Amino acid sequence: MWKISSGIFMGWSLGANDSANIFGTAVATGVVKYRVAICLTALFVMVGAIIEGPKCMATVGGVSTLSPLDAFWCTLATAITIAFLTYLAIPASTSQGIIGAVIGAGIISGTADFSKLYKIVVCWIFTPIAGCVISVILYRFIGHIMKTKKVGIARKNFCLATGLIISGCYGAYCLGSNNVANVTGVYVSSGMISAEVAALVGGVSIASGVLTYSKKVMMTVGKGIVPLDPLSAFITMLSEAISLHVFTQLGVPVSSSQAIVGAVVGIGYAGDSRTVSRKMLVKVGLGWLATPVLAGVLSFIFIKGLGTILLNFGL
Amino acid sequence: MLFNKFFSRGKKEERVLEKIRSHIELLCKACEMFRQALEEGNSGSMRKISDLEREADGIKRKIISGIYDGAFLPYLRPDLCRFIENVDDVFDLLEDTAFSSMNIYLPGKIRDECFRIAFLNQRMCEMLLITFDAMVKGDDLREKVLAIRIYEKKIDDMKFGVLCDLRELSIDNYWHGKTLSDFVAGLTTISDIIEDASDHLQIIHLSMR
């Protein structure tokens, strides 16, 4: 069972890192206290992972057939890639990392199924686009209602505060349901654990990351998004959550960071203002390309090099 | 605390808005009292403006503590507080101007213009209250804010005329000249601060769209 440890570690780092996309804005703007935010995120991540988590697990495991040891190396390669790209301040996706790593392992074993990769890559391309399109539609729709309907300032304030909290909970649910497959999906395909147990273990590990180590990133992301007004922040969070939920129904794990970047670009487009710089978009694109490639290369090196050494030691 | 926010359904915000409204109403009352006292040369009424300023200070403290007790999104709080500070600045200036007016005799050359400026200041305060009510209801503020700007422009034009007339006056006592100058400066600056306050209302309104 020690082979699951790399997955638990990845789940922990995913929880610590990606929870910022969920309640970062609400915490930084003071709508929700940090403690309340992490408790809500942890709770809804677990609920999402348990209820809808298994939907994406078949996709992660279906890209290639993995042995339990390969599964360990794949998650470790992804965790290291994410840590390295985070160190370089390049937005990285665990979904792309794990798929890249599994493909890397599949190339060695000769079981890589590139036909399934096609569907996954199309979904990756559409993640920021979906975030962007949904946020434009929501911004225009809700913005139109806010402009035409005479709503008092107290009620508007109540609606926005409540909306930020509800969309945060929904975002946490969608993060759990979509991203838990990245954490423990490979163990299901390698036959180590069932999808339900994998969802529970993954959910708990993501929740532990949220509860123990998410403050720094949450504040950084939240304060970076603060220039958005409350309505834009609410729409950004809701668009990200809807995008993740749509891709969960398609059974493809995608990046919550890319969904939220797409949503912010959409808000900028709909509001006729520059909210994201070209430099930022280049950085996101770089992460988009580098994550699966780097994770794939690393898992290839691990399995070819370290895996052989461990096998020689009879592990 | 989170659930309080859900179940209170904006009651905290409504309480704060009611207090802000009474703060502005008090300002309207103070401006009216100032104008009447100036026209009648009534020092007793001028002294009462200090009492109104103290009352306004108390309301301001309650509003600020209400805001930082959790009313409104933190995003809005700085602009709301700046608006309250603006209204409070008008009270302070009105009190100083009232004090100056008790120690001078208004020369006939500028007397009528000063009455007119005091009247326009009162109108601006009333318009500020109308603008605030419109913001609370979610109405459009453009026309109201524009009206305040027009009033301010009018007072600015009158100010230059008053200053020209002032320069032609012969002053035989330093303190009389200084107090008169302070009075005119105070009387004509009130409109600038009211305009700033209305700009903040516009910012708050746009932030919530």
Short mmCIF file of N, CA, C and O in Angstrom, two decimals, chain A residues 145-249:
data_model
loop_
_atom_site.label_atom_id
_atom_site.label_comp_id
_atom_site.label_asym_id
_atom_site.label_seq_id
_atom_site.Cartn_x
_atom_site.Cartn_y
_atom_site.Cartn_z
N ILE A 145 -29.54 41.72 -16.23
CA ILE A 145 -30.58 41.68 -15.17
C ILE A 145 -30.30 42.77 -14.14
O ILE A 145 -31.20 43.51 -13.74
N MET A 146 -29.02 42.89 -13.74
CA MET A 146 -28.65 43.88 -12.72
C MET A 146 -28.93 45.30 -13.21
O MET A 146 -29.26 46.18 -12.42
N LYS A 147 -28.74 45.51 -14.54
CA LYS A 147 -28.93 46.86 -15.06
C LYS A 147 -30.40 47.19 -15.23
O LYS A 147 -30.83 48.30 -14.95
N THR A 148 -31.17 46.22 -15.72
CA THR A 148 -32.57 46.52 -16.03
C THR A 148 -33.47 46.44 -14.81
O THR A 148 -34.39 47.24 -14.66
N LYS A 149 -33.20 45.47 -13.93
CA LYS A 149 -34.05 45.34 -12.73
C LYS A 149 -33.58 46.33 -11.67
O LYS A 149 -32.38 46.47 -11.45
N LYS A 150 -34.56 47.00 -11.06
CA LYS A 150 -34.21 47.95 -10.02
C LYS A 150 -34.00 47.19 -8.71
O LYS A 150 -34.98 46.77 -8.09
N VAL A 151 -32.74 46.95 -8.37
CA VAL A 151 -32.45 46.22 -7.13
C VAL A 151 -31.71 47.15 -6.19
O VAL A 151 -30.73 47.79 -6.59
N GLY A 152 -32.18 47.23 -4.96
CA GLY A 152 -31.55 48.11 -3.97
C GLY A 152 -30.15 47.65 -3.61
O GLY A 152 -29.80 46.48 -3.79
N ILE A 153 -29.35 48.57 -3.10
CA ILE A 153 -27.94 48.28 -2.81
C ILE A 153 -27.81 47.19 -1.73
O ILE A 153 -26.93 46.33 -1.82
N ALA A 154 -28.70 47.20 -0.72
CA ALA A 154 -28.61 46.21 0.36
C ALA A 154 -28.88 44.81 -0.19
O ALA A 154 -28.19 43.85 0.14
N ARG A 155 -29.90 44.71 -1.05
CA ARG A 155 -30.24 43.40 -1.62
C ARG A 155 -29.15 42.92 -2.58
O ARG A 155 -28.80 41.75 -2.58
N LYS A 156 -28.61 43.86 -3.37
CA LYS A 156 -27.52 43.51 -4.29
C LYS A 156 -26.33 42.96 -3.50
O LYS A 156 -25.72 41.96 -3.87
N ASN A 157 -26.02 43.65 -2.41
CA ASN A 157 -24.90 43.24 -1.55
C ASN A 157 -25.14 41.83 -1.00
O ASN A 157 -24.25 40.98 -1.03
N PHE A 158 -26.38 41.57 -0.55
CA PHE A 158 -26.73 40.26 0.00
C PHE A 158 -26.61 39.18 -1.09
O PHE A 158 -26.05 38.10 -0.86
N CYS A 159 -27.13 39.50 -2.28
CA CYS A 159 -27.10 38.52 -3.39
C CYS A 159 -25.65 38.19 -3.76
O CYS A 159 -25.31 37.03 -3.98
N LEU A 160 -24.80 39.22 -3.83
CA LEU A 160 -23.41 38.97 -4.23
C LEU A 160 -22.65 38.18 -3.17
O LEU A 160 -21.91 37.24 -3.51
N ALA A 161 -22.85 38.54 -1.90
CA ALA A 161 -22.16 37.82 -0.83
C ALA A 161 -22.60 36.36 -0.80
O ALA A 161 -21.77 35.44 -0.73
N THR A 162 -23.91 36.14 -0.91
CA THR A 162 -24.43 34.77 -0.92
C THR A 162 -23.95 34.02 -2.16
O THR A 162 -23.56 32.85 -2.08
N GLY A 163 -23.99 34.74 -3.30
CA GLY A 163 -23.55 34.12 -4.56
C GLY A 163 -22.10 33.68 -4.50
O GLY A 163 -21.75 32.59 -4.99
N LEU A 164 -21.24 34.50 -3.90
CA LEU A 164 -19.82 34.15 -3.79
C LEU A 164 -19.63 32.89 -2.95
O LEU A 164 -18.82 32.03 -3.28
N ILE A 165 -20.41 32.79 -1.87
CA ILE A 165 -20.28 31.61 -0.99
C ILE A 165 -20.82 30.35 -1.70
O ILE A 165 -20.16 29.30 -1.71
N ILE A 166 -22.00 30.48 -2.31
CA ILE A 166 -22.60 29.31 -2.98
C ILE A 166 -21.74 28.86 -4.16
O ILE A 166 -21.49 27.66 -4.33
N SER A 167 -21.26 29.82 -4.96
CA SER A 167 -20.43 29.42 -6.12
C SER A 167 -19.10 28.82 -5.64
O SER A 167 -18.56 27.93 -6.29
N GLY A 168 -18.62 29.28 -4.48
CA GLY A 168 -17.39 28.69 -3.91
C GLY A 168 -17.62 27.24 -3.52
O GLY A 168 -16.80 26.36 -3.81
N CYS A 169 -18.77 26.98 -2.86
CA CYS A 169 -19.10 25.59 -2.45
C CYS A 169 -19.26 24.71 -3.69
O CYS A 169 -18.78 23.57 -3.73
N TYR A 170 -19.94 25.26 -4.70
CA TYR A 170 -20.15 24.50 -5.94
C TYR A 170 -18.79 24.24 -6.62
O TYR A 170 -18.54 23.15 -7.13
N GLY A 171 -17.94 25.25 -6.61
CA GLY A 171 -16.59 25.11 -7.19
C GLY A 171 -15.79 24.02 -6.49
O GLY A 171 -15.10 23.22 -7.13
N ALA A 172 -15.90 23.98 -5.16
CA ALA A 172 -15.18 22.95 -4.39
C ALA A 172 -15.72 21.57 -4.73
O ALA A 172 -14.95 20.61 -4.90
N TYR A 173 -17.04 21.47 -4.85
CA TYR A 173 -17.67 20.19 -5.23
C TYR A 173 -17.14 19.73 -6.60
O TYR A 173 -16.76 18.57 -6.77
N CYS A 174 -17.09 20.66 -7.54
CA CYS A 174 -16.64 20.31 -8.91
C CYS A 174 -15.15 19.99 -8.92
O CYS A 174 -14.71 19.11 -9.68
N LEU A 175 -14.37 20.69 -8.10
CA LEU A 175 -12.93 20.39 -8.02
C LEU A 175 -12.72 18.96 -7.53
O LEU A 175 -11.93 18.20 -8.10
N GLY A 176 -13.47 18.61 -6.49
CA GLY A 176 -13.36 17.25 -5.94
C GLY A 176 -13.79 16.21 -6.96
O GLY A 176 -13.10 15.20 -7.16
N SER A 177 -14.91 16.46 -7.61
CA SER A 177 -15.43 15.46 -8.54
C SER A 177 -14.54 15.31 -9.77
O SER A 177 -14.39 14.21 -10.30
N ASN A 178 -13.94 16.40 -10.22
CA ASN A 178 -13.13 16.33 -11.44
C ASN A 178 -11.68 15.91 -11.18
O ASN A 178 -11.13 15.10 -11.92
N ASN A 179 -11.10 16.47 -10.14
CA ASN A 179 -9.65 16.30 -9.95
C ASN A 179 -9.24 15.12 -9.08
O ASN A 179 -8.05 14.81 -9.00
N VAL A 180 -10.21 14.46 -8.43
CA VAL A 180 -9.82 13.33 -7.58
C VAL A 180 -9.23 12.20 -8.44
O VAL A 180 -8.37 11.44 -7.98
N ALA A 181 -9.66 12.14 -9.69
CA ALA A 181 -9.13 11.10 -10.59
C ALA A 181 -7.64 11.29 -10.84
O ALA A 181 -6.90 10.32 -11.06
N ASN A 182 -7.18 12.54 -10.78
CA ASN A 182 -5.75 12.80 -10.99
C ASN A 182 -4.92 12.20 -9.86
O ASN A 182 -3.77 11.83 -10.04
N VAL A 183 -5.53 12.18 -8.69
CA VAL A 183 -4.80 11.79 -7.49
C VAL A 183 -4.74 10.28 -7.33
O VAL A 183 -3.67 9.71 -7.12
N THR A 184 -5.87 9.62 -7.49
CA THR A 184 -5.90 8.17 -7.22
C THR A 184 -6.41 7.35 -8.40
O THR A 184 -6.53 6.13 -8.28
N GLY A 185 -6.69 8.00 -9.51
CA GLY A 185 -7.23 7.30 -10.68
C GLY A 185 -6.32 6.18 -11.18
O GLY A 185 -6.79 5.11 -11.57
N VAL A 186 -5.01 6.44 -11.15
CA VAL A 186 -4.07 5.44 -11.68
C VAL A 186 -4.06 4.16 -10.83
O VAL A 186 -3.77 3.07 -11.35
N TYR A 187 -4.39 4.28 -9.56
CA TYR A 187 -4.40 3.09 -8.69
C TYR A 187 -5.61 2.20 -8.98
O TYR A 187 -5.57 1.00 -8.71
N VAL A 188 -6.67 2.84 -9.51
CA VAL A 188 -7.86 2.05 -9.86
C VAL A 188 -7.55 1.19 -11.09
O VAL A 188 -7.82 -0.01 -11.11
N SER A 189 -6.92 1.83 -12.10
CA SER A 189 -6.63 1.08 -13.34
C SER A 189 -5.57 0.01 -13.11
O SER A 189 -5.54 -1.01 -13.80
N SER A 190 -4.70 0.23 -12.11
CA SER A 190 -3.68 -0.78 -11.85
C SER A 190 -4.21 -1.89 -10.94
O SER A 190 -3.49 -2.83 -10.58
N GLY A 191 -5.49 -1.77 -10.53
CA GLY A 191 -6.16 -2.81 -9.76
C GLY A 191 -5.84 -2.82 -8.28
O GLY A 191 -6.17 -3.78 -7.58
N MET A 192 -5.19 -1.75 -7.79
CA MET A 192 -4.84 -1.72 -6.36
C MET A 192 -6.05 -1.48 -5.47
O MET A 192 -6.18 -2.08 -4.41
N ILE A 193 -6.91 -0.54 -5.87
CA ILE A 193 -8.09 -0.20 -5.06
C ILE A 193 -9.30 0.01 -5.97
O ILE A 193 -9.13 0.23 -7.18
N SER A 194 -10.49 -0.03 -5.36
CA SER A 194 -11.71 0.20 -6.16
C SER A 194 -11.89 1.71 -6.39
O SER A 194 -11.29 2.53 -5.68
N ALA A 195 -12.76 2.05 -7.35
CA ALA A 195 -13.00 3.46 -7.67
C ALA A 195 -13.56 4.21 -6.45
O ALA A 195 -13.21 5.37 -6.21
N GLU A 196 -14.41 3.54 -5.67
CA GLU A 196 -15.06 4.20 -4.52
C GLU A 196 -14.01 4.50 -3.43
O GLU A 196 -13.99 5.60 -2.88
N VAL A 197 -13.14 3.50 -3.20
CA VAL A 197 -12.09 3.72 -2.18
C VAL A 197 -11.13 4.80 -2.67
O VAL A 197 -10.70 5.68 -1.91
N ALA A 198 -10.81 4.76 -3.97
CA ALA A 198 -9.91 5.76 -4.55
C ALA A 198 -10.49 7.16 -4.40
O ALA A 198 -9.78 8.11 -4.07
N ALA A 199 -11.81 7.27 -4.62
CA ALA A 199 -12.48 8.57 -4.48
C ALA A 199 -12.38 9.06 -3.04
O ALA A 199 -12.10 10.24 -2.80
N LEU A 200 -12.58 8.14 -2.10
CA LEU A 200 -12.53 8.51 -0.68
C LEU A 200 -11.11 8.92 -0.27
O LEU A 200 -10.91 9.99 0.34
N VAL A 201 -10.12 8.10 -0.67
CA VAL A 201 -8.72 8.41 -0.31
C VAL A 201 -8.30 9.73 -0.96
O VAL A 201 -7.69 10.60 -0.31
N GLY A 202 -8.64 9.87 -2.24
CA GLY A 202 -8.29 11.10 -2.96
C GLY A 202 -8.96 12.32 -2.34
O GLY A 202 -8.31 13.35 -2.13
N GLY A 203 -10.24 12.17 -2.02
CA GLY A 203 -10.99 13.27 -1.42
C GLY A 203 -10.39 13.70 -0.09
O GLY A 203 -10.20 14.89 0.17
N VAL A 204 -10.04 12.70 0.73
CA VAL A 204 -9.45 13.00 2.05
C VAL A 204 -8.10 13.69 1.88
O VAL A 204 -7.79 14.67 2.57
N SER A 205 -7.29 13.20 0.92
CA SER A 205 -5.95 13.80 0.75
C SER A 205 -6.06 15.24 0.23
O SER A 205 -5.32 16.12 0.68
N ILE A 206 -6.99 15.48 -0.69
CA ILE A 206 -7.16 16.87 -1.19
C ILE A 206 -7.65 17.75 -0.04
O ILE A 206 -7.13 18.86 0.18
N ALA A 207 -8.63 17.23 0.72
CA ALA A 207 -9.17 18.01 1.85
C ALA A 207 -8.08 18.32 2.88
O ALA A 207 -8.04 19.43 3.43
N SER A 208 -7.15 17.35 3.09
CA SER A 208 -6.09 17.60 4.08
C SER A 208 -5.16 18.71 3.59
O SER A 208 -4.68 19.52 4.38
N GLY A 209 -4.91 18.76 2.28
CA GLY A 209 -4.10 19.84 1.71
C GLY A 209 -4.78 21.19 1.90
O GLY A 209 -4.14 22.19 2.24
N VAL A 210 -6.10 21.20 1.69
CA VAL A 210 -6.88 22.44 1.85
C VAL A 210 -6.79 22.92 3.30
O VAL A 210 -6.55 24.10 3.57
N LEU A 211 -6.96 21.96 4.22
CA LEU A 211 -7.03 22.33 5.64
C LEU A 211 -5.69 22.72 6.23
O LEU A 211 -5.63 23.53 7.16
N THR A 212 -4.59 22.16 5.69
CA THR A 212 -3.31 22.38 6.36
C THR A 212 -2.38 23.40 5.70
O THR A 212 -1.54 23.99 6.36
N TYR A 213 -2.47 23.57 4.38
CA TYR A 213 -1.41 24.36 3.75
C TYR A 213 -1.91 25.25 2.60
O TYR A 213 -1.19 25.48 1.64
N SER A 214 -3.11 25.76 2.69
CA SER A 214 -3.64 26.49 1.52
C SER A 214 -3.62 28.01 1.70
O SER A 214 -3.90 28.74 0.76
N LYS A 215 -3.28 28.48 2.90
CA LYS A 215 -3.44 29.91 3.19
C LYS A 215 -2.63 30.81 2.25
O LYS A 215 -3.17 31.77 1.69
N LYS A 216 -1.34 30.47 2.08
CA LYS A 216 -0.45 31.35 1.29
C LYS A 216 -0.96 31.52 -0.14
O LYS A 216 -1.09 32.64 -0.63
N VAL A 217 -1.22 30.38 -0.79
CA VAL A 217 -1.64 30.45 -2.20
C VAL A 217 -3.00 31.12 -2.30
O VAL A 217 -3.25 31.91 -3.21
N MET A 218 -3.88 30.82 -1.33
CA MET A 218 -5.22 31.41 -1.36
C MET A 218 -5.13 32.94 -1.31
O MET A 218 -5.81 33.65 -2.04
N MET A 219 -4.27 33.44 -0.44
CA MET A 219 -4.12 34.89 -0.31
C MET A 219 -3.49 35.49 -1.57
O MET A 219 -3.90 36.55 -2.03
N THR A 220 -2.49 34.78 -2.13
CA THR A 220 -1.82 35.29 -3.34
C THR A 220 -2.81 35.36 -4.49
O THR A 220 -2.96 36.40 -5.14
N VAL A 221 -3.50 34.24 -4.73
CA VAL A 221 -4.46 34.21 -5.85
C VAL A 221 -5.60 35.19 -5.59
O VAL A 221 -5.97 35.97 -6.46
N GLY A 222 -6.11 35.18 -4.36
CA GLY A 222 -7.24 36.05 -4.02
C GLY A 222 -6.91 37.50 -4.20
O GLY A 222 -7.67 38.25 -4.79
N LYS A 223 -5.72 37.90 -3.74
CA LYS A 223 -5.37 39.32 -3.85
C LYS A 223 -5.06 39.69 -5.29
O LYS A 223 -5.20 40.84 -5.69
N GLY A 224 -4.63 38.68 -6.07
CA GLY A 224 -4.39 38.93 -7.50
C GLY A 224 -5.67 39.15 -8.24
O GLY A 224 -5.70 39.81 -9.27
N ILE A 225 -6.78 38.57 -7.70
CA ILE A 225 -8.06 38.67 -8.40
C ILE A 225 -8.92 39.80 -7.82
O ILE A 225 -9.89 40.19 -8.40
N VAL A 226 -8.49 40.35 -6.69
CA VAL A 226 -9.28 41.38 -6.02
C VAL A 226 -9.68 42.55 -6.93
O VAL A 226 -10.79 43.04 -6.84
N PRO A 227 -8.81 43.01 -7.87
CA PRO A 227 -9.23 44.10 -8.73
C PRO A 227 -10.57 43.84 -9.43
O PRO A 227 -11.21 44.77 -9.88
N LEU A 228 -10.97 42.58 -9.53
CA LEU A 228 -12.29 42.30 -10.09
C LEU A 228 -13.34 42.78 -9.10
O LEU A 228 -13.16 42.63 -7.90
N ASP A 229 -14.45 43.34 -9.63
CA ASP A 229 -15.51 43.74 -8.72
C ASP A 229 -16.27 42.48 -8.26
O ASP A 229 -16.07 41.40 -8.83
N PRO A 230 -17.11 42.59 -7.20
CA PRO A 230 -17.76 41.38 -6.66
C PRO A 230 -18.55 40.58 -7.70
O PRO A 230 -18.51 39.36 -7.70
N LEU A 231 -19.25 41.28 -8.60
CA LEU A 231 -20.03 40.57 -9.62
C LEU A 231 -19.11 39.75 -10.53
O LEU A 231 -19.37 38.58 -10.83
N SER A 232 -18.00 40.36 -10.97
CA SER A 232 -17.05 39.66 -11.84
C SER A 232 -16.42 38.47 -11.11
O SER A 232 -16.23 37.41 -11.70
N ALA A 233 -16.10 38.66 -9.82
CA ALA A 233 -15.51 37.57 -9.04
C ALA A 233 -16.49 36.40 -8.94
O ALA A 233 -16.12 35.24 -9.10
N PHE A 234 -17.76 36.72 -8.70
CA PHE A 234 -18.80 35.69 -8.59
C PHE A 234 -18.93 34.94 -9.92
O PHE A 234 -18.97 33.71 -9.96
N ILE A 235 -18.97 35.70 -11.02
CA ILE A 235 -19.14 35.07 -12.34
C ILE A 235 -17.92 34.21 -12.68
O ILE A 235 -18.04 33.12 -13.22
N THR A 236 -16.72 34.70 -12.33
CA THR A 236 -15.50 33.93 -12.59
C THR A 236 -15.55 32.58 -11.88
O THR A 236 -15.28 31.54 -12.48
N MET A 237 -15.92 32.62 -10.59
CA MET A 237 -15.98 31.38 -9.81
C MET A 237 -17.04 30.43 -10.35
O MET A 237 -16.81 29.22 -10.47
N LEU A 238 -18.19 30.99 -10.69
CA LEU A 238 -19.29 30.15 -11.19
C LEU A 238 -18.93 29.55 -12.55
O LEU A 238 -19.19 28.36 -12.79
N SER A 239 -18.29 30.33 -13.42
CA SER A 239 -17.91 29.83 -14.75
C SER A 239 -16.91 28.69 -14.62
O SER A 239 -17.00 27.68 -15.34
N GLU A 240 -15.95 28.87 -13.72
CA GLU A 240 -14.94 27.82 -13.51
C GLU A 240 -15.62 26.54 -13.04
O GLU A 240 -15.35 25.45 -13.55
N ALA A 241 -16.54 26.68 -12.08
CA ALA A 241 -17.23 25.50 -11.53
C ALA A 241 -18.07 24.81 -12.61
O ALA A 241 -18.03 23.58 -12.73
N ILE A 242 -18.79 25.60 -13.40
CA ILE A 242 -19.63 25.00 -14.45
C ILE A 242 -18.75 24.27 -15.47
O ILE A 242 -19.07 23.14 -15.88
N SER A 243 -17.62 24.90 -15.86
CA SER A 243 -16.70 24.26 -16.82
C SER A 243 -16.25 22.91 -16.27
O SER A 243 -16.29 21.89 -16.98
N LEU A 244 -15.80 22.91 -15.02
CA LEU A 244 -15.31 21.66 -14.41
C LEU A 244 -16.42 20.61 -14.38
O LEU A 244 -16.19 19.44 -14.67
N HIS A 245 -17.63 21.06 -14.05
CA HIS A 245 -18.75 20.11 -13.94
C HIS A 245 -19.08 19.49 -15.30
O HIS A 245 -19.34 18.29 -15.40
N VAL A 246 -19.04 20.32 -16.34
CA VAL A 246 -19.33 19.82 -17.70
C VAL A 246 -18.31 18.74 -18.07
O VAL A 246 -18.67 17.66 -18.56
N PHE A 247 -17.02 19.03 -17.82
CA PHE A 247 -15.98 18.06 -18.19
C PHE A 247 -16.02 16.81 -17.30
O PHE A 247 -15.63 15.74 -17.75
N THR A 248 -16.54 16.96 -16.08
CA THR A 248 -16.71 15.78 -15.22
C THR A 248 -17.75 14.85 -15.85
O THR A 248 -17.59 13.63 -15.85
N GLN A 249 -18.82 15.45 -16.38
CA GLN A 249 -19.86 14.62 -17.01
C GLN A 249 -19.31 13.91 -18.25
O GLN A 249 -19.75 12.83 -18.61
#
